[in-house]
Amino acid sequence: STWGITCQFAMFGFVVLAISAYLKDEKVVYDTDNRLDFFELSESDPLRTLTQQSIVALVDRDSYGTVNASGMYRFLEKGVYSESNRLGAYHSLCSNQKFIRDPKASWCSGTLIAPDRVLTAGHCISNISCVRIAFLFNYYVTSRDADGYPSFPAITSDDIYTCRAVTSVNTGSIDYAVVHLNKPVNPARHSAATFATSNPALAVGQSLTMIGFPNGIPAKIDSGGVVTSLREGATDYFLASTDSFGGSSGSGVFDSALRLVGILVRGATDYVASGSCNIVNVITGCTSNCGESVVYGFNAPNLDCVSTEQCSAGQVCYRSCAASSTECTGFCTTAIDYSSVFRGNLTCSGTVTGTTVGAANVIGNDAGDAIFQFSTTTTTTTTFSACASAYDTVMRVMNSDLTVQVGYSDDSGCSSDRSKVTVTLSPGTYLIVLEGYSDTGAYSLTTTCTVVSATASTSTSRSPSRTISPSVSPLQTAPTATSSPSDSRTASQSFVPSVSETPEPSRTNSRTISSTRTISRSDTSTPTASRTSAPSSSVSRTETPSSSVSRTETPSSTVSRTPSQTRSITRTVSRTITPSRTSSRSVTPTSTASRTATRSPTVSRTVTPSRTTSRTVTPSRT
């Protein structure tokens, strides 16, 4: 009944959808009730496969709870699902009516027509209600107990998807919606039905099968319907004698080849009184120009896109996969215009106040909205609190085009029916939707942020070549470092001082460098390792303007260069490293550098390598 339908959606909180839309959802049985459960079909019946893989119920996103330890949703089970919301109790049905123990978990039906798209009725969903709706597979009955209570297949996260965007058309005669899911379905569990994209050339009297969720109960398969009118060549909808009820809206209607040829949208009254209880309304003798309205499926346009440029004016292209991915195409849909309720930008540690009284509803609940923009350049854990607001609030954190919800709060985080949501946000721009559950009022919204620290890693590269790093002070304190017990060293070391040299044209140098290096580290730790090796190194270099360098290392190192100028450099290096490392280095023409560090644990090592290295370098010298 109309009353029953209205109450059903009030129960789910779906006041966002107009009651007039549900008046279209009244349906009826023609002659014989041909509705069957899934388990009543033979194992080899292709309708079983179609029901398992392609038929989907539209449900409230808050209705199915969370998974248990086994990764299963159990909200439909006997003892869990509310007895008062089962079909018989809800509609006061007589005890001899079918399916009276079935739960009423959905309100509309749909069919998967692409890996990330569902076709349903336009009055079932819009971009406003998109964020509150989920799409549930595996909602069918596998057996019944002696009291008529149903059992269900396992329902996991691979069987529930959410709404990303919608293209919805509801002109009265044409009534459809193409929904873009948040991601493609798991192909191991679900696949798209065959979809007639052109006029299927039906004939009056042609047999049809409809699969959907009448009155929101588990999937029922009705193969007893026929085409009763083509409406003299009309291409918007045809009439058929399918057994359907409120909740069947959006059900796929299939021909004998199991092609989806239409979408069930309208019909007659569900139930009539029989004494103190109700029974199914049965209409007999409907063979011509009567029955339920079925919109031709080919009216839903081909909405594939890879960019917004391919869409009509006022539309945007949404994709459920990354822009660079070839897994899926995009979906053209009307962009949500929120300019009338945009209230500005939010900043960390800031509070904004205002009112939603008189504001338009552009998304979510049927209540006035206030939308804010929040941007971050770093990963932050951000809290948006409306606890100080004066009315029952709901808050959504969404992406910048209002197609993906990344955070949500309704009556949580505060001590009352206000909203507070904490979410970790990657760098980017987000929209914060503050609305009422069903009313409006004065709001106060406070934003607090905590930057998520990145894990730092330090790597040291040592090579035979010398590296010069600009603008680094040799006295600067290094960041805290974590030392590994195992240290790998090569024969050559690279120092990174703050050195600036100017190239001199046609200059030839001769210089002698005599160096002694001592590296000593002492550690007090368990175990204590000590190692001594004994060579020293001597380096000989000769450079010409096209700088060819040859190096030989002996206990004392000498570098000879031609032409004039000779200088001697002696380096003594002593290093101690602590987690917070302080380095000091001094360089003079006869350059002596000294480093001291202390670290725990300490390892004592003395290294005096005896190596001979020969190199030829042709640098452009700085």
XYZ file of C-alpha atoms in Angstrom:
622
model
C 0.000 0.000 0.000
C 0.959 3.643 -0.252
C 1.110 3.823 3.537
C 3.297 0.775 3.746
C 5.714 2.115 1.187
C 5.928 5.467 2.933
C 6.618 3.825 6.299
C 9.193 1.513 4.786
C 11.323 4.391 3.630
C 10.832 6.402 6.785
C 12.280 3.379 8.587
C 15.389 3.575 6.437
C 15.556 7.331 6.880
C 15.044 7.927 3.193
C 12.887 10.984 3.480
C 15.315 12.363 0.876
C 13.205 10.717 -1.807
C 9.763 12.158 -2.506
C 6.770 10.069 -1.522
C 5.286 10.641 -4.955
C 8.139 8.642 -6.454
C 7.146 5.605 -4.422
C 3.540 5.765 -5.509
C 4.880 4.535 -8.834
C 6.249 1.526 -6.998
C 2.875 -0.139 -6.385
C 2.697 -3.436 -8.280
C 0.523 -6.533 -8.400
C 0.152 -10.225 -9.330
C -1.468 -11.186 -12.657
C -3.536 -14.413 -12.633
C -1.068 -16.743 -10.855
C 1.753 -15.711 -8.542
C 4.734 -17.038 -10.514
C 7.456 -15.692 -8.216
C 10.101 -18.280 -7.298
C 13.034 -18.321 -4.905
C 16.535 -18.944 -6.176
C 16.697 -22.437 -4.657
C 13.489 -23.445 -6.466
C 15.248 -23.219 -9.827
C 17.061 -26.291 -11.156
C 20.841 -26.383 -10.873
C 21.183 -26.125 -14.661
C 18.782 -23.203 -15.077
C 20.685 -20.196 -16.509
C 18.412 -17.940 -14.462
C 20.285 -19.138 -11.368
C 23.564 -17.877 -12.799
C 21.965 -14.603 -13.870
C 20.535 -14.063 -10.375
C 23.854 -14.867 -8.675
C 26.074 -12.774 -10.895
C 24.088 -9.786 -12.147
C 21.068 -8.956 -9.955
C 21.598 -6.330 -7.251
C 19.477 -4.772 -4.494
C 19.584 -1.113 -3.486
C 19.959 -0.839 0.303
C 20.695 1.752 2.968
C 24.456 2.043 3.540
C 23.876 1.853 7.288
C 21.699 -1.270 7.153
C 24.181 -4.137 6.788
C 26.532 -3.457 9.696
C 30.097 -4.775 9.715
C 31.732 -8.093 8.895
C 32.280 -10.715 11.571
C 35.572 -12.513 12.323
C 35.047 -14.687 9.241
C 34.623 -11.670 6.966
C 30.861 -12.238 6.547
C 27.866 -9.948 6.925
C 25.160 -11.642 9.062
C 22.478 -8.954 9.233
C 19.847 -11.053 7.395
C 19.943 -14.091 9.646
C 17.141 -15.370 11.870
C 17.553 -13.955 15.346
C 19.457 -10.948 13.975
C 17.011 -9.347 11.559
C 14.022 -7.598 13.173
C 10.831 -9.690 13.220
C 8.674 -6.589 12.895
C 10.329 -5.734 9.597
C 9.692 -9.088 7.945
C 7.195 -9.063 5.089
C 4.216 -10.632 6.884
C 4.430 -8.529 10.031
C 5.182 -5.325 8.188
C 2.226 -5.529 5.780
C -0.120 -7.399 8.166
C -0.368 -10.271 5.694
C -2.542 -13.297 6.252
C -0.651 -16.437 7.312
C -1.311 -18.209 3.974
C 0.567 -15.609 1.930
C 3.949 -16.342 0.329
C 7.310 -15.221 1.725
C 5.923 -13.809 4.996
C 9.167 -14.640 6.877
C 11.380 -12.802 4.388
C 13.311 -9.717 5.533
C 12.594 -6.371 3.838
C 16.194 -5.174 3.436
C 16.001 -3.241 0.159
C 13.705 -0.771 -1.562
C 14.643 -0.972 -5.268
C 16.185 -3.432 -7.710
C 18.910 -3.205 -10.321
C 20.973 -5.137 -12.861
C 24.714 -5.012 -13.458
C 25.239 -3.962 -17.119
C 29.008 -3.299 -16.995
C 31.764 -4.117 -14.461
C 31.171 -0.806 -12.669
C 27.605 0.117 -13.722
C 24.087 -0.735 -12.589
C 20.855 0.007 -14.449
C 17.795 0.786 -12.294
C 14.741 3.068 -12.248
C 15.294 6.822 -12.239
C 12.956 7.414 -9.295
C 15.041 5.010 -7.143
C 18.218 7.090 -6.953
C 19.686 10.490 -7.754
C 22.960 12.291 -7.182
C 21.450 13.629 -3.959
C 20.696 10.183 -2.498
C 23.763 8.521 -4.078
C 25.927 8.841 -0.948
C 23.403 6.942 1.187
C 22.898 3.940 -1.089
C 24.774 0.646 -1.398
C 24.370 -2.159 -3.944
C 23.990 -5.632 -2.492
C 24.646 -8.859 -4.417
C 23.873 -12.379 -3.119
C 20.548 -11.289 -1.639
C 18.655 -14.458 -2.529
C 17.313 -17.508 -0.648
C 19.221 -20.803 -0.720
C 16.790 -22.784 1.523
C 14.029 -22.407 4.129
C 13.539 -24.021 7.518
C 10.327 -25.670 8.732
C 8.937 -22.295 9.868
C 9.625 -20.672 6.519
C 12.664 -18.634 7.604
C 15.144 -18.190 4.734
C 18.872 -18.950 4.574
C 21.282 -16.927 2.452
C 24.615 -17.369 0.694
C 27.732 -15.821 2.201
C 27.809 -12.049 1.802
C 31.294 -10.494 1.906
C 32.843 -7.157 0.998
C 33.015 -8.446 -2.594
C 29.206 -8.393 -2.654
C 28.593 -4.817 -1.478
C 29.433 -1.693 -3.506
C 28.632 1.977 -3.101
C 27.477 4.742 -5.426
C 30.012 7.021 -7.084
C 27.816 8.960 -9.491
C 24.411 8.771 -11.164
C 22.847 9.774 -14.423
C 19.129 9.727 -13.678
C 16.209 10.483 -16.015
C 12.634 10.528 -14.736
C 10.262 12.280 -17.108
C 7.273 10.135 -16.264
C 7.260 8.013 -19.409
C 11.033 7.440 -19.463
C 12.363 6.490 -16.041
C 15.875 5.075 -15.656
C 19.161 5.622 -13.848
C 22.645 4.426 -14.687
C 24.743 4.197 -11.525
C 28.519 4.287 -11.546
C 29.788 2.053 -8.725
C 32.726 3.003 -6.527
C 34.829 0.289 -8.209
C 34.447 -2.554 -10.731
C 32.931 -5.721 -9.262
C 35.063 -8.744 -8.428
C 34.886 -10.748 -11.693
C 35.291 -14.015 -9.792
C 31.899 -13.409 -8.145
C 29.856 -11.145 -10.434
C 29.504 -10.283 -14.117
C 27.324 -8.045 -16.266
C 24.087 -9.201 -17.878
C 23.635 -9.012 -21.644
C 22.059 -5.663 -22.422
C 19.973 -4.841 -25.529
C 21.363 -1.482 -26.630
C 18.904 -1.107 -29.508
C 15.176 -1.699 -29.927
C 14.676 -5.432 -29.227
C 11.643 -5.686 -31.556
C 9.327 -7.322 -29.026
C 5.929 -8.753 -29.910
C 2.641 -8.823 -28.001
C 2.352 -12.137 -26.178
C 6.130 -12.633 -26.046
C 7.315 -14.311 -22.815
C 9.372 -12.318 -20.361
C 11.278 -12.977 -17.123
C 11.669 -10.390 -14.398
C 14.183 -10.675 -11.520
C 14.044 -8.253 -8.608
C 13.235 -7.645 -4.953
C 9.442 -7.168 -4.510
C 8.653 -5.223 -1.326
C 12.396 -5.349 -0.526
C 12.448 -9.114 0.112
C 15.149 -11.427 -1.334
C 15.348 -11.884 -5.114
C 12.355 -13.476 -6.799
C 12.335 -14.849 -10.337
C 9.072 -14.456 -12.299
C 8.978 -16.141 -15.711
C 5.195 -15.952 -16.148
C 4.897 -12.479 -17.660
C 4.197 -11.563 -21.281
C 4.209 -8.397 -23.366
C 0.651 -7.023 -23.367
C 1.130 -3.796 -25.347
C 3.844 -2.145 -27.418
C 1.852 1.106 -27.384
C 1.732 1.420 -31.156
C 5.406 1.803 -31.898
C 6.278 3.926 -28.860
C 9.909 3.702 -27.814
C 9.659 4.937 -24.232
C 7.988 1.984 -22.493
C 5.808 -1.088 -23.072
C 3.323 -2.970 -20.875
C 3.766 -6.469 -19.440
C 1.972 -8.823 -17.038
C 4.874 -9.298 -14.632
C 4.207 -10.079 -10.946
C 5.767 -7.120 -9.210
C 5.442 -5.055 -6.041
C 6.785 -1.930 -4.415
C 10.541 -2.513 -4.378
C 10.460 -4.178 -7.802
C 11.168 -0.820 -9.437
C 14.403 -1.058 -11.403
C 14.070 -4.845 -11.872
C 15.566 -6.170 -15.076
C 13.062 -7.603 -17.567
C 14.619 -10.235 -19.865
C 13.583 -11.922 -23.101
C 13.962 -15.670 -23.769
C 17.608 -15.151 -24.749
C 18.153 -13.518 -21.325
C 18.878 -10.130 -22.842
C 17.864 -7.237 -20.620
C 15.177 -5.485 -22.689
C 13.562 -3.259 -20.079
C 13.318 -1.851 -16.550
C 10.187 -2.280 -14.423
C 8.983 1.143 -13.190
C 5.214 1.328 -12.472
C 2.185 -0.809 -11.618
C -1.033 -1.326 -9.661
C -1.773 -1.675 -5.910
C 0.143 -4.404 -4.019
C -2.266 -5.707 -1.360
C -5.956 -5.673 -0.546
C -7.755 -6.371 2.712
C -9.146 -9.803 3.480
C -10.870 -9.642 6.834
C -8.418 -8.634 9.545
C -5.331 -9.163 7.373
C -4.085 -8.402 3.847
C -3.551 -10.556 0.776
C -1.828 -10.047 -2.563
C -3.908 -8.112 -5.093
C -4.499 -10.553 -7.977
C -5.654 -9.226 -11.360
C -7.061 -11.733 -13.837
C -7.601 -11.653 -17.584
C -4.872 -9.123 -18.441
C -3.825 -9.996 -21.987
C -3.863 -6.694 -23.900
C -3.169 -3.019 -23.138
C -2.819 -3.653 -19.413
C -0.149 -4.473 -16.913
C 3.060 -2.980 -15.526
C 5.089 -0.253 -17.234
C 8.519 -1.389 -18.466
C 10.896 1.267 -19.841
C 12.929 0.072 -22.821
C 16.502 -0.501 -21.701
C 18.032 1.024 -24.823
C 16.785 4.459 -23.664
C 19.725 4.501 -21.253
C 22.433 6.106 -23.414
C 25.978 4.945 -23.953
C 27.730 7.053 -21.335
C 31.315 5.867 -21.803
C 34.004 8.525 -21.587
C 37.645 8.963 -20.690
C 37.500 12.732 -20.121
C 34.945 15.438 -19.414
C 35.465 16.845 -22.911
C 33.530 13.847 -24.273
C 30.461 14.642 -22.160
C 27.595 17.007 -22.834
C 27.563 20.540 -21.496
C 27.041 20.562 -17.735
C 28.290 16.989 -17.316
C 31.548 15.583 -16.008
C 33.310 12.274 -16.636
C 33.711 10.105 -13.529
C 35.876 6.997 -13.482
C 36.064 4.225 -10.906
C 39.688 3.558 -11.821
C 42.723 5.829 -12.124
C 42.934 8.168 -15.098
C 45.940 6.266 -16.454
C 44.230 2.869 -16.117
C 42.711 0.985 -19.030
C 40.516 -1.161 -16.745
C 37.390 0.928 -17.162
C 35.931 3.785 -19.108
C 34.352 6.793 -17.460
C 30.768 7.761 -16.947
C 29.157 11.039 -18.017
C 26.835 12.482 -15.410
C 25.550 15.856 -14.348
C 27.942 17.650 -12.024
C 26.490 18.702 -8.677
C 26.133 22.486 -8.473
C 26.770 23.400 -4.843
C 27.503 27.106 -5.397
C 24.328 28.205 -3.587
C 25.383 26.471 -0.339
C 29.166 27.016 -0.497
C 30.315 28.783 2.666
C 34.058 29.215 2.061
C 37.299 27.582 3.166
C 38.171 25.833 6.421
C 41.567 26.230 8.099
C 43.297 24.202 10.790
C 42.475 25.446 14.317
C 39.663 27.602 12.937
C 35.935 27.757 13.757
C 33.155 28.900 11.420
C 29.545 29.627 12.385
C 26.351 30.160 10.434
C 22.961 28.620 9.738
C 21.447 26.140 7.303
C 17.940 27.548 7.754
C 16.580 28.233 4.270
C 19.571 26.536 2.581
C 19.092 24.268 -0.427
C 19.581 20.502 -0.318
C 22.096 19.456 -2.975
C 23.352 16.135 -1.595
C 22.567 13.581 1.098
C 19.652 13.970 3.505
C 16.525 16.005 2.807
C 17.777 18.998 4.776
C 19.595 22.250 4.086
C 23.337 21.954 3.362
C 26.428 24.027 4.146
C 29.492 23.033 2.102
C 33.072 24.059 2.873
C 36.398 23.503 1.137
C 39.446 22.172 2.973
C 42.903 21.819 1.400
C 46.082 20.250 2.727
C 49.583 20.003 1.270
C 50.676 17.278 3.685
C 49.102 14.085 4.998
C 47.081 15.154 8.038
C 44.771 13.568 10.559
C 41.969 16.120 10.593
C 38.972 16.434 12.907
C 35.855 18.341 11.870
C 33.586 18.923 14.876
C 30.001 20.244 14.801
C 29.422 19.352 18.473
C 28.586 22.970 19.334
C 25.831 23.199 16.691
C 22.204 23.772 17.678
C 20.519 20.957 15.730
C 20.838 17.265 14.776
C 23.717 17.299 12.271
C 25.228 14.893 9.767
C 28.704 15.453 8.317
C 30.376 14.079 5.207
C 33.989 14.490 4.070
C 34.031 14.097 0.287
C 36.344 14.504 -2.670
C 36.376 17.762 -4.620
C 33.556 16.814 -7.019
C 31.247 15.232 -4.412
C 31.443 11.757 -5.940
C 33.419 9.871 -3.269
C 32.746 9.949 0.484
C 35.929 9.532 2.536
C 34.508 10.288 5.988
C 31.078 10.285 7.645
C 29.503 11.004 11.021
C 25.922 10.900 12.268
C 25.382 11.201 16.041
C 28.968 10.156 16.765
C 31.913 11.818 18.471
C 29.775 14.269 20.462
C 27.696 13.769 23.589
C 24.474 14.542 21.707
C 22.992 14.078 18.227
C 25.695 16.308 16.732
C 28.502 15.119 14.438
C 32.263 14.879 14.688
C 34.450 13.063 12.190
C 38.201 12.337 12.246
C 39.840 11.238 9.025
C 43.400 10.984 7.674
C 43.605 13.021 4.466
C 46.267 12.798 1.782
C 47.431 16.041 0.161
C 44.585 17.490 -1.887
C 41.322 19.421 -1.787
C 38.163 18.129 -0.082
C 34.586 19.284 0.417
C 32.996 19.110 3.868
C 29.210 18.720 3.769
C 27.403 19.780 6.946
C 23.687 18.999 6.882
C 20.842 18.027 9.168
C 19.457 14.568 9.632
C 16.094 16.046 8.680
C 16.129 19.640 9.945
C 18.177 22.842 9.847
C 19.638 25.254 12.376
C 22.663 27.220 13.577
C 25.993 25.457 13.185
C 29.469 25.790 14.643
C 32.221 23.872 12.861
C 35.753 23.583 14.263
C 38.717 22.123 12.374
C 41.855 20.719 14.035
C 44.787 19.102 12.235
C 47.738 16.900 13.131
C 50.442 16.389 10.521
C 51.250 12.720 9.981
C 55.031 12.321 10.371
C 56.901 10.735 7.503
C 59.494 8.047 8.286
C 62.894 9.437 7.400
C 65.654 7.282 5.938
C 69.310 8.195 5.587
C 71.546 6.690 2.973
C 75.231 7.409 2.468
C 76.860 6.927 -0.884
C 80.614 6.625 -1.067
C 82.480 6.419 -4.319
C 85.997 7.044 -5.672
C 84.908 10.401 -7.088
C 84.733 13.582 -5.087
C 81.331 15.209 -4.598
C 80.772 18.887 -3.881
C 77.446 19.965 -2.423
C 76.628 23.676 -2.536
C 75.331 25.694 0.392
C 76.023 23.190 3.136
C 77.798 24.496 6.175
C 80.608 22.201 7.379
C 79.604 23.071 10.947
C 75.931 22.281 10.511
C 74.341 19.770 12.860
C 73.202 16.662 11.071
C 69.719 15.257 11.648
C 69.273 12.406 14.072
C 70.430 9.214 12.425
C 69.916 5.564 13.232
C 73.046 3.477 12.982
C 73.013 -0.135 11.848
C 75.242 -2.631 13.749
C 76.700 -3.735 10.452
C 78.751 -1.185 8.555
C 79.857 -1.565 4.960
C 82.734 0.520 3.754
C 84.630 0.792 0.496
C 88.277 1.635 -0.071
C 87.502 5.197 -1.079
C 85.484 7.800 0.780
C 83.647 10.839 -0.441
C 83.540 14.018 1.631
C 80.892 16.693 1.081
C 82.290 19.996 2.315
C 80.975 23.424 1.523
C 83.584 24.335 -1.019
C 83.350 26.839 -3.821
C 85.984 26.831 -6.539
C 86.158 28.938 -9.671
C 87.437 27.488 -12.927
C 90.653 29.057 -14.193
C 91.277 29.051 -17.939
C 94.362 27.252 -19.249
C 95.704 26.709 -15.792
C 98.027 23.842 -14.988
C 98.773 22.987 -11.399
C 101.357 20.900 -9.741
C 100.657 19.994 -6.178
C 101.745 17.434 -3.682
C 99.329 16.132 -1.132
C 100.614 14.195 1.751
C 97.867 12.701 3.854
C 97.578 10.526 6.856
C 94.134 9.215 7.849
C 93.230 7.722 11.155
C 89.668 6.650 11.794
C 88.953 5.431 15.239
C 85.665 4.522 16.850
C 85.205 3.079 20.242
C 81.956 1.465 21.305
C 80.808 0.117 24.560
C 78.288 -2.506 23.690
C 77.743 -6.184 23.858
C 79.217 -7.759 21.872
C 82.319 -5.557 21.433
C 84.051 -5.843 18.103
C 87.497 -4.612 17.373
C 89.400 -4.691 14.165
C 92.791 -3.382 13.088
C 94.249 -3.327 9.658
C 97.439 -1.757 8.673
C 98.216 -0.043 5.447
C 98.357 3.546 4.493
C 97.701 5.137 1.169
C 99.510 7.293 -1.237
C 97.889 9.058 -4.149
C 99.632 10.337 -7.174
C 97.784 12.559 -9.656
C 98.797 14.165 -12.889
C 96.370 16.535 -14.638
C 96.474 18.335 -17.912
C 93.900 20.843 -19.250
C 91.816 17.860 -20.515
C 92.414 16.594 -17.016
C 93.696 13.068 -16.995
C 94.200 11.851 -13.454
C 96.128 8.833 -12.352
C 96.122 7.785 -8.740
C 98.352 5.466 -6.813
C 97.908 4.918 -3.114
C 100.878 4.185 -0.846
C 101.389 4.755 2.899
C 101.871 8.434 2.332
C 100.036 9.979 -0.537
C 101.530 12.311 -3.048
C 99.863 14.073 -5.915
C 101.979 15.705 -8.543
C 100.592 18.185 -11.057
C 102.163 20.207 -13.737
C 102.843 23.281 -13.984
C 103.916 25.271 -10.916
C 102.297 25.587 -7.485
C 102.916 22.931 -4.898
C 100.949 22.510 -1.744
C 100.765 19.956 0.999
C 97.593 18.830 2.707
C 97.557 16.711 5.812
C 94.222 15.314 6.975
C 93.578 13.658 10.270
C 90.057 12.420 10.741
C 88.639 11.184 13.997
C 84.888 10.433 14.079
C 82.399 9.637 16.778
C 78.718 9.336 15.829
C 75.711 9.676 18.093
C 72.032 9.646 17.085
C 72.226 13.397 17.069
C 75.460 13.922 15.168
C 77.656 17.007 15.401
C 80.451 17.421 12.888
C 83.181 19.980 12.756
C 85.728 20.338 10.030
C 88.416 22.884 9.299
C 90.266 23.236 6.039
C 93.385 25.324 5.512
C 95.689 25.504 2.498
C 97.633 22.758 4.267
C 94.250 21.343 5.032
C 93.714 19.649 8.360
C 90.213 18.377 9.039
C 89.119 16.945 12.304
C 85.844 15.253 13.251
C 84.761 13.969 16.585
C 81.718 11.957 17.432
C 80.423 9.809 20.202
C 77.949 7.031 19.801
C 76.437 4.166 21.722
C 76.993 1.332 21.092
C 80.692 1.873 20.209
C 82.900 -0.235 18.047
C 86.614 0.192 18.104
C 88.242 0.129 14.674
C 91.480 1.339 13.261
C 91.714 1.330 9.504
C 94.838 2.159 7.557
C 94.206 0.784 4.097
C 97.023 -0.219 1.887
C 95.514 0.247 -1.552
C 96.712 1.271 -4.918
C 94.141 2.855 -7.167
C 94.693 4.107 -10.628
C 92.152 6.470 -12.224
C 91.866 8.585 -15.279
C 89.424 11.484 -15.020
C 88.566 14.095 -17.598
C 86.586 16.594 -15.575
C 85.302 20.024 -16.329
C 86.831 21.312 -13.174
C 85.150 23.477 -10.561
